CSV table of C-alpha atoms and ligand atoms in Angstrom, one decimal:
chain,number,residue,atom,x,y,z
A,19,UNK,CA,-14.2,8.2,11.5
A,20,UNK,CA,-16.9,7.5,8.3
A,21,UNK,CA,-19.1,4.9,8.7
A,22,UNK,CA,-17.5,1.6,6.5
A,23,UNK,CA,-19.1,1.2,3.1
A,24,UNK,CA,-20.0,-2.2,2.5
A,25,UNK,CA,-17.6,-3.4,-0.1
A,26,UNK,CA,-18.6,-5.8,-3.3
A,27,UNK,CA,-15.6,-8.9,-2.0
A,28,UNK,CA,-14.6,-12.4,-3.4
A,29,UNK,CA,-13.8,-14.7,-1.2
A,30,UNK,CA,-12.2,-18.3,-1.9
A,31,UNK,CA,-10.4,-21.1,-0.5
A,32,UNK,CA,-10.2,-22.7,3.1
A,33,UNK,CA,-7.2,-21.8,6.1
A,34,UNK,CA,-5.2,-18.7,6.9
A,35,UNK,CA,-7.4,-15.6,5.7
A,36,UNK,CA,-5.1,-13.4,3.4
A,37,UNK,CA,-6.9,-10.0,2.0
A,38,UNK,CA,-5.6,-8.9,-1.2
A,39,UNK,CA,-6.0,-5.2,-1.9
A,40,UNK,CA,-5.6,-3.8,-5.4
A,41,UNK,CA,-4.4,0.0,-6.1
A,42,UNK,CA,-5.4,3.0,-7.7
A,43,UNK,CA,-7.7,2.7,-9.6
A,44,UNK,CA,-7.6,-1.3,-10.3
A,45,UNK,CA,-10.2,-4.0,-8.9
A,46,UNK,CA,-9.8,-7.1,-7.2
A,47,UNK,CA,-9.8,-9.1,-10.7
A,48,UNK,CA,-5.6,-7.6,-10.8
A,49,UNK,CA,-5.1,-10.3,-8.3
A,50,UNK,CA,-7.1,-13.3,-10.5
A,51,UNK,CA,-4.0,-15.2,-11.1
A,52,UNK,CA,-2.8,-15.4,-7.3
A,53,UNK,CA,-6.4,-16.3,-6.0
A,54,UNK,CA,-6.6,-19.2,-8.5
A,55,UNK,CA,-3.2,-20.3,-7.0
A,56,UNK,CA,-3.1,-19.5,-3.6
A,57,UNK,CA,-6.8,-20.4,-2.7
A,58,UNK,CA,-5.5,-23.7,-3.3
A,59,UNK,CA,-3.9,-23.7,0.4
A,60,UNK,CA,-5.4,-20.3,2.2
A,61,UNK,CA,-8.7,-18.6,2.8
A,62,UNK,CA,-8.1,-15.4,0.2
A,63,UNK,CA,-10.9,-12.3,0.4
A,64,UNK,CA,-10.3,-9.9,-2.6
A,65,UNK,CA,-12.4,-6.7,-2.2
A,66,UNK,CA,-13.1,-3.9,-4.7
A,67,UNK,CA,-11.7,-1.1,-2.1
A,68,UNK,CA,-14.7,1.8,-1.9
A,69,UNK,CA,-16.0,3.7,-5.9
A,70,UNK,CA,-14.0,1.3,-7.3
A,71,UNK,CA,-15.1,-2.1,-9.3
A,72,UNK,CA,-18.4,-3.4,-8.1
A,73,UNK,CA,-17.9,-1.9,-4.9
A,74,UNK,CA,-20.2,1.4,-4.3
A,75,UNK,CA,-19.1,5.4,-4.0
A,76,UNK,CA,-19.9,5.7,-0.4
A,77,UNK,CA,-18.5,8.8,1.5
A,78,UNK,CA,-17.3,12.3,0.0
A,79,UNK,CA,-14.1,12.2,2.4
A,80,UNK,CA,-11.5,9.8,1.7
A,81,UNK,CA,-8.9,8.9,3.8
A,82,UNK,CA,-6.1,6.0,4.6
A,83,UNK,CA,-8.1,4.7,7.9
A,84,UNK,CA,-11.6,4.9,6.3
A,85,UNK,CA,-10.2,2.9,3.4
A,86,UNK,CA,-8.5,0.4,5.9
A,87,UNK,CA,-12.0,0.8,8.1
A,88,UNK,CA,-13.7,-0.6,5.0
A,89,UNK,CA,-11.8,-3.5,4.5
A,90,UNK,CA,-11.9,-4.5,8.2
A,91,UNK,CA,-15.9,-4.5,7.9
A,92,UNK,CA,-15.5,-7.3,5.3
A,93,UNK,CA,-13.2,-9.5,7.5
A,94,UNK,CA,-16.1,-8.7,10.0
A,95,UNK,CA,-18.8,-9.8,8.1
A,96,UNK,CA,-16.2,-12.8,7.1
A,97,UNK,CA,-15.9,-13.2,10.5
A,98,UNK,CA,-12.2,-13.2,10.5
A,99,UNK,CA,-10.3,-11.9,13.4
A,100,UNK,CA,-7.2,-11.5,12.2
A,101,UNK,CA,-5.4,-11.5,8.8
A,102,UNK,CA,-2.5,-11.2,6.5
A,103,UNK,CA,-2.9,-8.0,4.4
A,104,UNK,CA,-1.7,-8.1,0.8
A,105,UNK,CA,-1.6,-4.4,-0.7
A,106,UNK,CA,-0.7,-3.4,-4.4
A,107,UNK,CA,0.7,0.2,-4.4
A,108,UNK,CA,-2.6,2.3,-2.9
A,109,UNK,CA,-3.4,-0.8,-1.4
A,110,UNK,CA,-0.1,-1.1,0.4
A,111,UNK,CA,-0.8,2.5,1.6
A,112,UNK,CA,-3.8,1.3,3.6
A,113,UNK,CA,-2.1,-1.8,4.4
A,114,UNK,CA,-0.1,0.4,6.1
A,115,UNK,CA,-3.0,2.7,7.6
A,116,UNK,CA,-4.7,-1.2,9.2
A,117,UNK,CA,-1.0,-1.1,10.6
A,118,UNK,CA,-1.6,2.0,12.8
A,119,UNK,CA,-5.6,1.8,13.7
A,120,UNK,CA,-6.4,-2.0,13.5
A,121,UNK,CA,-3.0,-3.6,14.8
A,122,UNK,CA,-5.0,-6.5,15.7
A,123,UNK,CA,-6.7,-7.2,13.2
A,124,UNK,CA,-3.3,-7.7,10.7
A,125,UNK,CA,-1.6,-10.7,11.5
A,126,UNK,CA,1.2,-10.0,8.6
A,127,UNK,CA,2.2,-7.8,5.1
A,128,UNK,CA,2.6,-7.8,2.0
A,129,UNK,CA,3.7,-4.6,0.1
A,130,UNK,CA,3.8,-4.9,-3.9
A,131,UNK,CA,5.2,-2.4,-5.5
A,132,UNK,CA,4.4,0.5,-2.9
A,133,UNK,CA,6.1,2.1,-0.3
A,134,UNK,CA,5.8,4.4,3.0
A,135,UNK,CA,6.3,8.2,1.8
A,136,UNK,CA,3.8,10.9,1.7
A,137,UNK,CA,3.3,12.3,-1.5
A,138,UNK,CA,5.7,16.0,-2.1
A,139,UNK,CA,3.7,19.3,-1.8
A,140,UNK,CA,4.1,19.2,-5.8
A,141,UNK,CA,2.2,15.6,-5.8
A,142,UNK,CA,-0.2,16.8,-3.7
A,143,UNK,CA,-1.1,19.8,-6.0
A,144,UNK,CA,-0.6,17.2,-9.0
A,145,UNK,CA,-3.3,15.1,-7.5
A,146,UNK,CA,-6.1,17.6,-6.4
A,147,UNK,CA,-5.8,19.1,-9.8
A,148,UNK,CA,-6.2,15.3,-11.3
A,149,UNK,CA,-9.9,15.3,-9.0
A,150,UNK,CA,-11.0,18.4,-10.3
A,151,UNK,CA,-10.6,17.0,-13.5
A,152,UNK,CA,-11.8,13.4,-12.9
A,153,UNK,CA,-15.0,15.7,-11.6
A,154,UNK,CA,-14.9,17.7,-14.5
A,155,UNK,CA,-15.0,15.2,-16.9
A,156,UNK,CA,-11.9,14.4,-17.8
A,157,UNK,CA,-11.2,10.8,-16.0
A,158,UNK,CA,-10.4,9.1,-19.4
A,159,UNK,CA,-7.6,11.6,-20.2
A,160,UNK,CA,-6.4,10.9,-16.0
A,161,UNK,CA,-6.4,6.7,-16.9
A,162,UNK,CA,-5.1,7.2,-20.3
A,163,UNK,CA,-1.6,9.3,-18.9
A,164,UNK,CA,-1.8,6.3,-16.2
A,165,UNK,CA,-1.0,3.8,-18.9
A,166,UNK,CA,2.6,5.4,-20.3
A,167,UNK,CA,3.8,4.1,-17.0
A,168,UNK,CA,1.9,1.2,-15.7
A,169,UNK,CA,3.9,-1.7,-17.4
A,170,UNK,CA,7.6,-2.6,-17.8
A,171,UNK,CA,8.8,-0.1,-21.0
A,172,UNK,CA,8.8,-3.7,-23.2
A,173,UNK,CA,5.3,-4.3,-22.8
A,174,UNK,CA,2.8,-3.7,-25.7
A,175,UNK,CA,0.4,-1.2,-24.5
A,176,UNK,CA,-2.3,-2.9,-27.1
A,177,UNK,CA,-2.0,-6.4,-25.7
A,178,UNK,CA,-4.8,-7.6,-24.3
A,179,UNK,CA,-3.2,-8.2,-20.9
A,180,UNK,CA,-2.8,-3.7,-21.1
A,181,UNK,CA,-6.2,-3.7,-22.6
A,182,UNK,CA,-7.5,-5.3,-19.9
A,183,UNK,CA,-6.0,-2.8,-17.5
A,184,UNK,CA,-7.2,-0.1,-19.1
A,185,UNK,CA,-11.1,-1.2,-19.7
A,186,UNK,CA,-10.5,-1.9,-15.3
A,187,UNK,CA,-9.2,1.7,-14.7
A,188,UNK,CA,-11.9,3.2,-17.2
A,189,UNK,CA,-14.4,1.4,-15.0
A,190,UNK,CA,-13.8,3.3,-11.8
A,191,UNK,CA,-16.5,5.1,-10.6
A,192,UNK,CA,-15.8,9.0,-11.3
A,193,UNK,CA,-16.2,9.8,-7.3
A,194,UNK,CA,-13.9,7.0,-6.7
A,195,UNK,CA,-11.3,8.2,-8.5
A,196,UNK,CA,-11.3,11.3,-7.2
A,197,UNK,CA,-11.7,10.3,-3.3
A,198,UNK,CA,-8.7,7.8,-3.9
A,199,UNK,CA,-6.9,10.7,-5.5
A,200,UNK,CA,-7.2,12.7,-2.3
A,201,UNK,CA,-6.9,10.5,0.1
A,202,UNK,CA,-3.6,9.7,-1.6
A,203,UNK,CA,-2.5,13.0,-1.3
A,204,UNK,CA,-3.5,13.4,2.4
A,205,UNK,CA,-1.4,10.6,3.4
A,206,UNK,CA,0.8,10.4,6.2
A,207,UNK,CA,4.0,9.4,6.3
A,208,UNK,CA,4.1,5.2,7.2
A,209,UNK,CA,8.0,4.8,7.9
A,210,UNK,CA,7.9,5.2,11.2
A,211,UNK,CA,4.7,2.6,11.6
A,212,UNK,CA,6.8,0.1,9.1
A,213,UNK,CA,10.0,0.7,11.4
A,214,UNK,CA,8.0,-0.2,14.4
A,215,UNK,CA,5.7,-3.1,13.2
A,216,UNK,CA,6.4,-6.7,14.6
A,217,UNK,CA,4.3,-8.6,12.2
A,218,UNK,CA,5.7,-11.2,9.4
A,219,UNK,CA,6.6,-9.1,6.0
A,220,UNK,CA,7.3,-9.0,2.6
A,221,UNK,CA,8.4,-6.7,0.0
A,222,UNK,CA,7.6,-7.4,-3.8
A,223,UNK,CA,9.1,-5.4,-6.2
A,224,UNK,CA,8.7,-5.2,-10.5
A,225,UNK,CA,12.5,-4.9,-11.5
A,226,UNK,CA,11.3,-2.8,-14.3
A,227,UNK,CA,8.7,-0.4,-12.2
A,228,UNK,CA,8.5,3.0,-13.3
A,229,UNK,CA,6.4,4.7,-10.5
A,230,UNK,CA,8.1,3.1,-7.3
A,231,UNK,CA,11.6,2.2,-7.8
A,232,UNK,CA,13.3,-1.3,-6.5
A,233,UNK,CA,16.0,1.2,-4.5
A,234,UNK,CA,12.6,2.9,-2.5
A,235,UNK,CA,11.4,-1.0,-2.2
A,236,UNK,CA,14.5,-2.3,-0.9
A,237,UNK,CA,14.7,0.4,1.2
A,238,UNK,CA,11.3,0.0,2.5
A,239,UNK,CA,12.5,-3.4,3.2
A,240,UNK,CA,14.9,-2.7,5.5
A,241,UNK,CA,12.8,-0.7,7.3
A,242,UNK,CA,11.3,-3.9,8.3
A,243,UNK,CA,12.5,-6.3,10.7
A,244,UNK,CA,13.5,-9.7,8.7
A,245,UNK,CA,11.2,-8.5,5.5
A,246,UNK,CA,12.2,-10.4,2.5
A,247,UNK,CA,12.6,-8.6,-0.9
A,248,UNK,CA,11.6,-10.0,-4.1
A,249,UNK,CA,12.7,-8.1,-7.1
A,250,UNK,CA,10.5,-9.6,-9.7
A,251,UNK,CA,11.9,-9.8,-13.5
A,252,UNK,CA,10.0,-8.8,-16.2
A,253,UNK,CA,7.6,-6.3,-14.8
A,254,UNK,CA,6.7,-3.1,-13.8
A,255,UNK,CA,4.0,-1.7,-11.8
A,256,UNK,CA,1.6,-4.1,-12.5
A,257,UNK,CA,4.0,-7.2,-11.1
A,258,UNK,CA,1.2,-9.6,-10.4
A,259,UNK,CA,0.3,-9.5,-13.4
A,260,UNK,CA,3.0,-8.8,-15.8
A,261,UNK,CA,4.6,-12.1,-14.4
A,262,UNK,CA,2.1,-13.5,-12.2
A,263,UNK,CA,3.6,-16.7,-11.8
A,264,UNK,CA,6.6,-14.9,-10.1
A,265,UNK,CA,4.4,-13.0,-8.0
A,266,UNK,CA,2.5,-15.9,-6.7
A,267,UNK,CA,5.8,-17.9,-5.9
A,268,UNK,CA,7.2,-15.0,-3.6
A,269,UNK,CA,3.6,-14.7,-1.8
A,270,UNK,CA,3.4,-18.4,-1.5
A,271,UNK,CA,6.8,-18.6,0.0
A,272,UNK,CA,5.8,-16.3,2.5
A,273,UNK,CA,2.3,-17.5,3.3
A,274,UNK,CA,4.3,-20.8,4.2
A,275,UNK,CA,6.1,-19.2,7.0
A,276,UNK,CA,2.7,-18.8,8.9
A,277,UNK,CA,2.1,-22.6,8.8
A,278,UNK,CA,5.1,-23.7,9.5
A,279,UNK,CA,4.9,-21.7,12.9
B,315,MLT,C1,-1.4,2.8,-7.5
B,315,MLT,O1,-1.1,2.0,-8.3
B,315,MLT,O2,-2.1,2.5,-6.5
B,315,MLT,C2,-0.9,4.2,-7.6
B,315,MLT,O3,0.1,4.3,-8.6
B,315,MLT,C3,-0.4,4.8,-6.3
B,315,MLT,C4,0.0,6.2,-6.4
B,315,MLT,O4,-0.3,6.9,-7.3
B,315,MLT,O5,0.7,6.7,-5.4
């Protein structure tokens, strides 16, 4: 395994640590609207995961574990034991990769509009060819195809809620796209570590998402033993925040089952 990068993280609130991971190629600030809320009641850490945000290119290999191995060095140097892992799409992917090599250190999941399937040998060609562009230059044109797809199909790409996305995605570091790329497309196949996970879950779904469909997410849900699925209206990919206030509501509802334990 890589040694961990050290991780730019913001960390609010008091109680029950909860991690939220953002996906490819976002920053902790997608989550903005669920810290605010939910660090009213829990201990949230929101990192930026390795080359992306304010977090630094560390590493030329890529992979699930060293992405999860990353995010467990943070809850070390939080000195958190044990935590509920919140992932966003590539974030749900290494949710799922702390499932298999840090068991311990997950005390329950959130999966937002992800799910457990490697990518097709066509996807995997699709995304090394994306790298070698991202490497070559041509990350802008990699973000901008990104963006026909992000949203529910209703959503104006010039609002300033897209515009935001964008100026987040166009901020990666060039590296960092292209080791997330790759580690995406070495990814195992999680069902089988979903299937046999014991830990609290939920499923959040945008009822309008265009790259992982609500039948994949409910499906994923079963999966799961007693996993919850939220189908989230108005919103795509981007769920938390397309309707944020939605999103926050289902996570709340299931941080609560941990204190009422
Ligand atoms: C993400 O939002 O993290 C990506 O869409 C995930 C993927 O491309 O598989």
């Amino acid at each position: 395994m890589t040694e961990s990068a050290r991780l730019y993280y913001e960390e609010r609130g008091q109680g029950m640590p909860v991690v939220l991971l953002h996906g490819f190629p976002f920053d902790h600030t997608i989550w903005s609207a669920q810290s605010d809320a939910l660090s009213e009641s829990v201990r949230v850490i929101a990192p930026d995961l390795r080359g992306h945000g304010q977090s630094p290119v560390f590493g030329e290999v890529y992979d699930m574990a060293a992405l999860a191995a990353d995010v467990v060095a943070v809850l070390d140097r939080c000195g958190v034991d044990r935590a509920v892992w919140v992932g966003h799409s590539m974030g749900g992917y290494i949710t799922m990769a702390a499932l298999r090599e840090f068991p311990d250190r997950v005390a329950g999941i959130g999966l937002v509009a992800t799910h457990p399937h490697p990518d097709t040998p066509e996807k995997r060609i699709q995304r090394n060819q994306s790298a070698q562009q991202v490497l070559g230059g041509g990350a802008g044109q990699v973000v901008l195809s990104m963006m026909n797809v992000l949203f529910a199909p209703a959503l104006d790409r010039k609002s300033e809620l897209a515009q935001r996305i964008y100026d987040v995605m166009l901020r990666t570091k060039t590296e960092g796209l292209a080791g997330a790329l790759r580690a995406m497309a070495e990814r195992p196949d999680s069902a089988n570590t979903l299937a046999t996970t014991t830990v609290p879950a939920v499923v959040i779904a945008g009822a309008e998402d265009q790259i992982v469909s609500v039948e994949v997410m409910q499906a994923m849900a079963d999966l799961l033993t007693g996993a919850e699925c939220h189908v989230i209206d108005r919103a795509g990919h981007m769920v938390m925040v397309e309707n944020p206030a939605a999103t926050t509501a289902a996570l709340r509802a299931f941080l609560n089952r941990f204190s009422a334990a």
